[in-house]
Amino acid sequence: MFLVPLALTIYAFIDCLNTSEEETKHLPKIAWVFIILLFWIVGPVVWLIAGKTRRSAAGASGPGSWQRNRRQQWVAPDDNPDFLKSLKDDRKPDAEAEEERGRRDGTNPDDKAPPAS
C-alpha cells in the first residue's frame, strides 16, 4: 500500500522535471513540482491527467520521432547552407576589392611570379 503511491510520486516528479516548460499546461513547471511533492497521492495523478501536453499516438510513434523532428529544426553552422552562403557573401567583397587593387597596381593576385622592379 505504501510502495504504489511512492512509485507514482517518483514517476510523476521525474516526468515533470524532464518536461519542457512549453509542454506544461495550466501552471508553471515549478508549481507542478510543488503540487506533486506536497499533495502526495492526488498531485501525481493530477499531473499525469492535466499537467502535460500529450501527443496522440497517430501523430508521433515515440521518442525516436521526436528526436528526428528536433534534429531537423536545429542545424550546426557548418552544415547550415544559409550560414555557409553568408560566409561566402562576406568574403566576396574582400576578394573583389583585392582584385581591383591588383588591377590598379598592375599585378594580378593569381600570378605566381613577383612583379618585376
PDB file of N, CA and C in Angstrom, residues 6-67:
ATOM      1  N   LEU A   6       4.196   5.831  -3.599  1.00  0.00           N
ATOM      2  CA  LEU A   6       5.567   6.338  -3.645  1.00  0.00           C
ATOM      3  C   LEU A   6       6.130   6.235  -5.065  1.00  0.00           C
ATOM      4  N   ALA A   7       5.913   5.112  -5.720  1.00  0.00           N
ATOM      5  CA  ALA A   7       6.381   4.934  -7.098  1.00  0.00           C
ATOM      6  C   ALA A   7       5.682   5.918  -8.038  1.00  0.00           C
ATOM      7  N   LEU A   8       4.395   6.116  -7.838  1.00  0.00           N
ATOM      8  CA  LEU A   8       3.649   7.075  -8.657  1.00  0.00           C
ATOM      9  C   LEU A   8       4.187   8.491  -8.460  1.00  0.00           C
ATOM     10  N   THR A   9       4.485   8.869  -7.234  1.00  0.00           N
ATOM     11  CA  THR A   9       5.027  10.197  -6.944  1.00  0.00           C
ATOM     12  C   THR A   9       6.400  10.372  -7.581  1.00  0.00           C
ATOM     13  N   ILE A  10       7.249   9.379  -7.458  1.00  0.00           N
ATOM     14  CA  ILE A  10       8.583   9.454  -8.051  1.00  0.00           C
ATOM     15  C   ILE A  10       8.497   9.551  -9.569  1.00  0.00           C
ATOM     16  N   TYR A  11       7.633   8.737 -10.179  1.00  0.00           N
ATOM     17  CA  TYR A  11       7.470   8.776 -11.631  1.00  0.00           C
ATOM     18  C   TYR A  11       6.975  10.146 -12.090  1.00  0.00           C
ATOM     19  N   ALA A  12       5.952  10.688 -11.425  1.00  0.00           N
ATOM     20  CA  ALA A  12       5.397  11.983 -11.814  1.00  0.00           C
ATOM     21  C   ALA A  12       6.418  13.094 -11.603  1.00  0.00           C
ATOM     22  N   PHE A  13       7.186  13.031 -10.536  1.00  0.00           N
ATOM     23  CA  PHE A  13       8.198  14.034 -10.255  1.00  0.00           C
ATOM     24  C   PHE A  13       9.272  14.045 -11.352  1.00  0.00           C
ATOM     25  N   ILE A  14       9.771  12.886 -11.708  1.00  0.00           N
ATOM     26  CA  ILE A  14      10.793  12.790 -12.754  1.00  0.00           C
ATOM     27  C   ILE A  14      10.211  13.205 -14.099  1.00  0.00           C
ATOM     28  N   ASP A  15       8.980  12.800 -14.382  1.00  0.00           N
ATOM     29  CA  ASP A  15       8.326  13.188 -15.632  1.00  0.00           C
ATOM     30  C   ASP A  15       8.159  14.704 -15.710  1.00  0.00           C
ATOM     31  N   CYS A  16       7.800  15.312 -14.610  1.00  0.00           N
ATOM     32  CA  CYS A  16       7.639  16.773 -14.567  1.00  0.00           C
ATOM     33  C   CYS A  16       8.977  17.471 -14.779  1.00  0.00           C
ATOM     34  N   LEU A  17      10.028  16.983 -14.167  1.00  0.00           N
ATOM     35  CA  LEU A  17      11.344  17.594 -14.334  1.00  0.00           C
ATOM     36  C   LEU A  17      11.858  17.463 -15.763  1.00  0.00           C
ATOM     37  N   ASN A  18      11.538  16.362 -16.436  1.00  0.00           N
ATOM     38  CA  ASN A  18      12.007  16.139 -17.803  1.00  0.00           C
ATOM     39  C   ASN A  18      11.134  16.810 -18.858  1.00  0.00           C
ATOM     40  N   THR A  19       9.998  17.334 -18.470  1.00  0.00           N
ATOM     41  CA  THR A  19       9.103  18.000 -19.411  1.00  0.00           C
ATOM     42  C   THR A  19       9.555  19.442 -19.601  1.00  0.00           C
ATOM     43  N   SER A  20       9.547  19.895 -20.848  1.00  0.00           N
ATOM     44  CA  SER A  20       9.941  21.286 -21.105  1.00  0.00           C
ATOM     45  C   SER A  20       8.839  22.235 -20.639  1.00  0.00           C
ATOM     46  N   GLU A  21       9.224  23.473 -20.429  1.00  0.00           N
ATOM     47  CA  GLU A  21       8.277  24.492 -19.947  1.00  0.00           C
ATOM     48  C   GLU A  21       7.143  24.717 -20.951  1.00  0.00           C
ATOM     49  N   GLU A  22       7.418  24.562 -22.240  1.00  0.00           N
ATOM     50  CA  GLU A  22       6.389  24.770 -23.261  1.00  0.00           C
ATOM     51  C   GLU A  22       5.319  23.674 -23.248  1.00  0.00           C
ATOM     52  N   GLU A  23       5.656  22.490 -22.761  1.00  0.00           N
ATOM     53  CA  GLU A  23       4.710  21.378 -22.764  1.00  0.00           C
ATOM     54  C   GLU A  23       3.869  21.295 -21.503  1.00  0.00           C
ATOM     55  N   THR A  24       4.169  22.094 -20.494  1.00  0.00           N
ATOM     56  CA  THR A  24       3.350  22.078 -19.286  1.00  0.00           C
ATOM     57  C   THR A  24       2.097  22.906 -19.514  1.00  0.00           C
ATOM     58  N   LYS A  25       0.985  22.436 -18.955  1.00  0.00           N
ATOM     59  CA  LYS A  25      -0.292  23.115 -19.128  1.00  0.00           C
ATOM     60  C   LYS A  25      -0.759  23.698 -17.802  1.00  0.00           C
ATOM     61  N   HIS A  26      -1.507  24.774 -17.881  1.00  0.00           N
ATOM     62  CA  HIS A  26      -2.241  25.392 -16.783  1.00  0.00           C
ATOM     63  C   HIS A  26      -1.386  26.119 -15.748  1.00  0.00           C
ATOM     64  N   LEU A  27      -0.239  25.592 -15.362  1.00  0.00           N
ATOM     65  CA  LEU A  27       0.596  26.193 -14.319  1.00  0.00           C
ATOM     66  C   LEU A  27       2.058  26.152 -14.746  1.00  0.00           C
ATOM     67  N   PRO A  28       2.886  26.998 -14.152  1.00  0.00           N
ATOM     68  CA  PRO A  28       4.333  26.892 -14.415  1.00  0.00           C
ATOM     69  C   PRO A  28       4.877  25.561 -13.893  1.00  0.00           C
ATOM     70  N   LYS A  29       5.999  25.177 -14.425  1.00  0.00           N
ATOM     71  CA  LYS A  29       6.605  23.892 -14.077  1.00  0.00           C
ATOM     72  C   LYS A  29       6.929  23.795 -12.581  1.00  0.00           C
ATOM     73  N   ILE A  30       7.438  24.861 -12.003  1.00  0.00           N
ATOM     74  CA  ILE A  30       7.796  24.835 -10.580  1.00  0.00           C
ATOM     75  C   ILE A  30       6.560  24.613  -9.703  1.00  0.00           C
ATOM     76  N   ALA A  31       5.416  25.159 -10.118  1.00  0.00           N
ATOM     77  CA  ALA A  31       4.175  24.945  -9.369  1.00  0.00           C
ATOM     78  C   ALA A  31       3.777  23.471  -9.422  1.00  0.00           C
ATOM     79  N   TRP A  32       3.958  22.850 -10.591  1.00  0.00           N
ATOM     80  CA  TRP A  32       3.630  21.425 -10.711  1.00  0.00           C
ATOM     81  C   TRP A  32       4.531  20.587  -9.809  1.00  0.00           C
ATOM     82  N   VAL A  33       5.797  20.952  -9.708  1.00  0.00           N
ATOM     83  CA  VAL A  33       6.712  20.198  -8.833  1.00  0.00           C
ATOM     84  C   VAL A  33       6.227  20.267  -7.388  1.00  0.00           C
ATOM     85  N   PHE A  34       5.845  21.466  -6.934  1.00  0.00           N
ATOM     86  CA  PHE A  34       5.346  21.594  -5.562  1.00  0.00           C
ATOM     87  C   PHE A  34       4.043  20.833  -5.358  1.00  0.00           C
ATOM     88  N   ILE A  35       3.148  20.853  -6.338  1.00  0.00           N
ATOM     89  CA  ILE A  35       1.883  20.108  -6.223  1.00  0.00           C
ATOM     90  C   ILE A  35       2.159  18.613  -6.110  1.00  0.00           C
ATOM     91  N   ILE A  36       3.073  18.117  -6.940  1.00  0.00           N
ATOM     92  CA  ILE A  36       3.386  16.685  -6.920  1.00  0.00           C
ATOM     93  C   ILE A  36       3.974  16.283  -5.567  1.00  0.00           C
ATOM     94  N   LEU A  37       4.861  17.109  -5.031  1.00  0.00           N
ATOM     95  CA  LEU A  37       5.521  16.747  -3.780  1.00  0.00           C
ATOM     96  C   LEU A  37       4.662  16.990  -2.546  1.00  0.00           C
ATOM     97  N   LEU A  38       3.822  18.034  -2.561  1.00  0.00           N
ATOM     98  CA  LEU A  38       3.030  18.359  -1.370  1.00  0.00           C
ATOM     99  C   LEU A  38       1.749  17.527  -1.262  1.00  0.00           C
ATOM    100  N   PHE A  39       1.081  17.314  -2.363  1.00  0.00           N
ATOM    101  CA  PHE A  39      -0.157  16.521  -2.353  1.00  0.00           C
ATOM    102  C   PHE A  39       0.184  15.134  -2.853  1.00  0.00           C
ATOM    103  N   TRP A  40       0.570  14.294  -1.922  1.00  0.00           N
ATOM    104  CA  TRP A  40       1.282  13.064  -2.185  1.00  0.00           C
ATOM    105  C   TRP A  40       0.601  12.126  -3.170  1.00  0.00           C
ATOM    106  N   ILE A  41      -0.642  11.826  -3.060  1.00  0.00           N
ATOM    107  CA  ILE A  41      -1.309  10.902  -3.985  1.00  0.00           C
ATOM    108  C   ILE A  41      -2.060  11.666  -5.073  1.00  0.00           C
ATOM    109  N   VAL A  42      -2.715  12.740  -4.707  1.00  0.00           N
ATOM    110  CA  VAL A  42      -3.531  13.496  -5.653  1.00  0.00           C
ATOM    111  C   VAL A  42      -2.651  14.268  -6.643  1.00  0.00           C
ATOM    112  N   GLY A  43      -1.546  14.846  -6.180  1.00  0.00           N
ATOM    113  CA  GLY A  43      -0.672  15.646  -7.032  1.00  0.00           C
ATOM    114  C   GLY A  43      -0.154  14.904  -8.246  1.00  0.00           C
ATOM    115  N   PRO A  44       0.433  13.710  -8.064  1.00  0.00           N
ATOM    116  CA  PRO A  44       0.914  12.963  -9.228  1.00  0.00           C
ATOM    117  C   PRO A  44      -0.201  12.578 -10.200  1.00  0.00           C
ATOM    118  N   VAL A  45      -1.363  12.237  -9.688  1.00  0.00           N
ATOM    119  CA  VAL A  45      -2.485  11.867 -10.566  1.00  0.00           C
ATOM    120  C   VAL A  45      -2.933  13.072 -11.382  1.00  0.00           C
ATOM    121  N   VAL A  46      -3.038  14.233 -10.736  1.00  0.00           N
ATOM    122  CA  VAL A  46      -3.433  15.449 -11.445  1.00  0.00           C
ATOM    123  C   VAL A  46      -2.390  15.810 -12.501  1.00  0.00           C
ATOM    124  N   TRP A  47      -1.094  15.656 -12.182  1.00  0.00           N
ATOM    125  CA  TRP A  47      -0.041  15.932 -13.169  1.00  0.00           C
ATOM    126  C   TRP A  47      -0.181  15.026 -14.386  1.00  0.00           C
ATOM    127  N   LEU A  48      -0.384  13.738 -14.137  1.00  0.00           N
ATOM    128  CA  LEU A  48      -0.480  12.797 -15.252  1.00  0.00           C
ATOM    129  C   LEU A  48      -1.721  13.028 -16.102  1.00  0.00           C
ATOM    130  N   ILE A  49      -2.789  13.523 -15.502  1.00  0.00           N
ATOM    131  CA  ILE A  49      -4.020  13.748 -16.260  1.00  0.00           C
ATOM    132  C   ILE A  49      -4.023  15.115 -16.944  1.00  0.00           C
ATOM    133  N   ALA A  50      -3.648  16.173 -16.213  1.00  0.00           N
ATOM    134  CA  ALA A  50      -3.871  17.518 -16.747  1.00  0.00           C
ATOM    135  C   ALA A  50      -2.624  18.381 -16.834  1.00  0.00           C
ATOM    136  N   GLY A  51      -1.484  17.922 -16.419  1.00  0.00           N
ATOM    137  CA  GLY A  51      -0.330  18.806 -16.326  1.00  0.00           C
ATOM    138  C   GLY A  51       0.540  18.902 -17.546  1.00  0.00           C
ATOM    139  N   LYS A  52       0.425  17.966 -18.457  1.00  0.00           N
ATOM    140  CA  LYS A  52       1.363  17.896 -19.567  1.00  0.00           C
ATOM    141  C   LYS A  52       0.607  17.748 -20.875  1.00  0.00           C
ATOM    142  N   THR A  53       1.101  18.396 -21.905  1.00  0.00           N
ATOM    143  CA  THR A  53       0.521  18.240 -23.233  1.00  0.00           C
ATOM    144  C   THR A  53       0.891  16.862 -23.752  1.00  0.00           C
ATOM    145  N   ARG A  54      -0.111  16.093 -24.086  1.00  0.00           N
ATOM    146  CA  ARG A  54       0.124  14.738 -24.593  1.00  0.00           C
ATOM    147  C   ARG A  54      -0.044  14.732 -26.101  1.00  0.00           C
ATOM    148  N   ARG A  55       0.779  13.963 -26.765  1.00  0.00           N
ATOM    149  CA  ARG A  55       0.659  13.810 -28.218  1.00  0.00           C
ATOM    150  C   ARG A  55      -0.130  12.545 -28.507  1.00  0.00           C
ATOM    151  N   SER A  56      -0.893  12.583 -29.579  1.00  0.00           N
ATOM    152  CA  SER A  56      -1.661  11.399 -29.941  1.00  0.00           C
ATOM    153  C   SER A  56      -0.737  10.335 -30.518  1.00  0.00           C
ATOM    154  N   ALA A  57      -1.170   9.109 -30.448  1.00  0.00           N
ATOM    155  CA  ALA A  57      -0.359   8.005 -30.943  1.00  0.00           C
ATOM    156  C   ALA A  57      -0.190   8.080 -32.457  1.00  0.00           C
ATOM    157  N   ALA A  58      -1.166   8.635 -33.174  1.00  0.00           N
ATOM    158  CA  ALA A  58      -1.069   8.748 -34.627  1.00  0.00           C
ATOM    159  C   ALA A  58      -0.056   9.807 -35.030  1.00  0.00           C
ATOM    160  N   GLY A  59       0.079  10.873 -34.244  1.00  0.00           N
ATOM    161  CA  GLY A  59       0.975  11.974 -34.588  1.00  0.00           C
ATOM    162  C   GLY A  59       2.437  11.649 -34.365  1.00  0.00           C
ATOM    163  N   ALA A  60       2.729  10.878 -33.346  1.00  0.00           N
ATOM    164  CA  ALA A  60       4.110  10.540 -33.036  1.00  0.00           C
ATOM    165  C   ALA A  60       4.167   9.102 -32.546  1.00  0.00           C
ATOM    166  N   SER A  61       5.183   8.394 -33.000  1.00  0.00           N
ATOM    167  CA  SER A  61       5.263   6.990 -32.627  1.00  0.00           C
ATOM    168  C   SER A  61       6.187   6.752 -31.448  1.00  0.00           C
ATOM    169  N   GLY A  62       6.773   7.787 -30.881  1.00  0.00           N
ATOM    170  CA  GLY A  62       7.622   7.594 -29.713  1.00  0.00           C
ATOM    171  C   GLY A  62       8.751   8.588 -29.673  1.00  0.00           C
ATOM    172  N   PRO A  63       9.698   8.342 -28.779  1.00  0.00           N
ATOM    173  CA  PRO A  63      10.796   9.285 -28.628  1.00  0.00           C
ATOM    174  C   PRO A  63      11.659   9.408 -29.879  1.00  0.00           C
ATOM    175  N   GLY A  64      11.757   8.368 -30.671  1.00  0.00           N
ATOM    176  CA  GLY A  64      12.567   8.427 -31.884  1.00  0.00           C
ATOM    177  C   GLY A  64      12.054   9.457 -32.868  1.00  0.00           C
ATOM    178  N   SER A  65      10.740   9.536 -33.040  1.00  0.00           N
ATOM    179  CA  SER A  65      10.187  10.524 -33.968  1.00  0.00           C
ATOM    180  C   SER A  65      10.373  11.924 -33.433  1.00  0.00           C
ATOM    181  N   TRP A  66      10.288  12.108 -32.115  1.00  0.00           N
ATOM    182  CA  TRP A  66      10.516  13.428 -31.530  1.00  0.00           C
ATOM    183  C   TRP A  66      11.951  13.863 -31.785  1.00  0.00           C
ATOM    184  N   GLN A  67      12.901  12.948 -31.633  1.00  0.00           N
ATOM    185  CA  GLN A  67      14.302  13.292 -31.850  1.00  0.00           C
ATOM    186  C   GLN A  67      14.563  13.598 -33.319  1.00  0.00           C
TER     187      GLN A  67
END
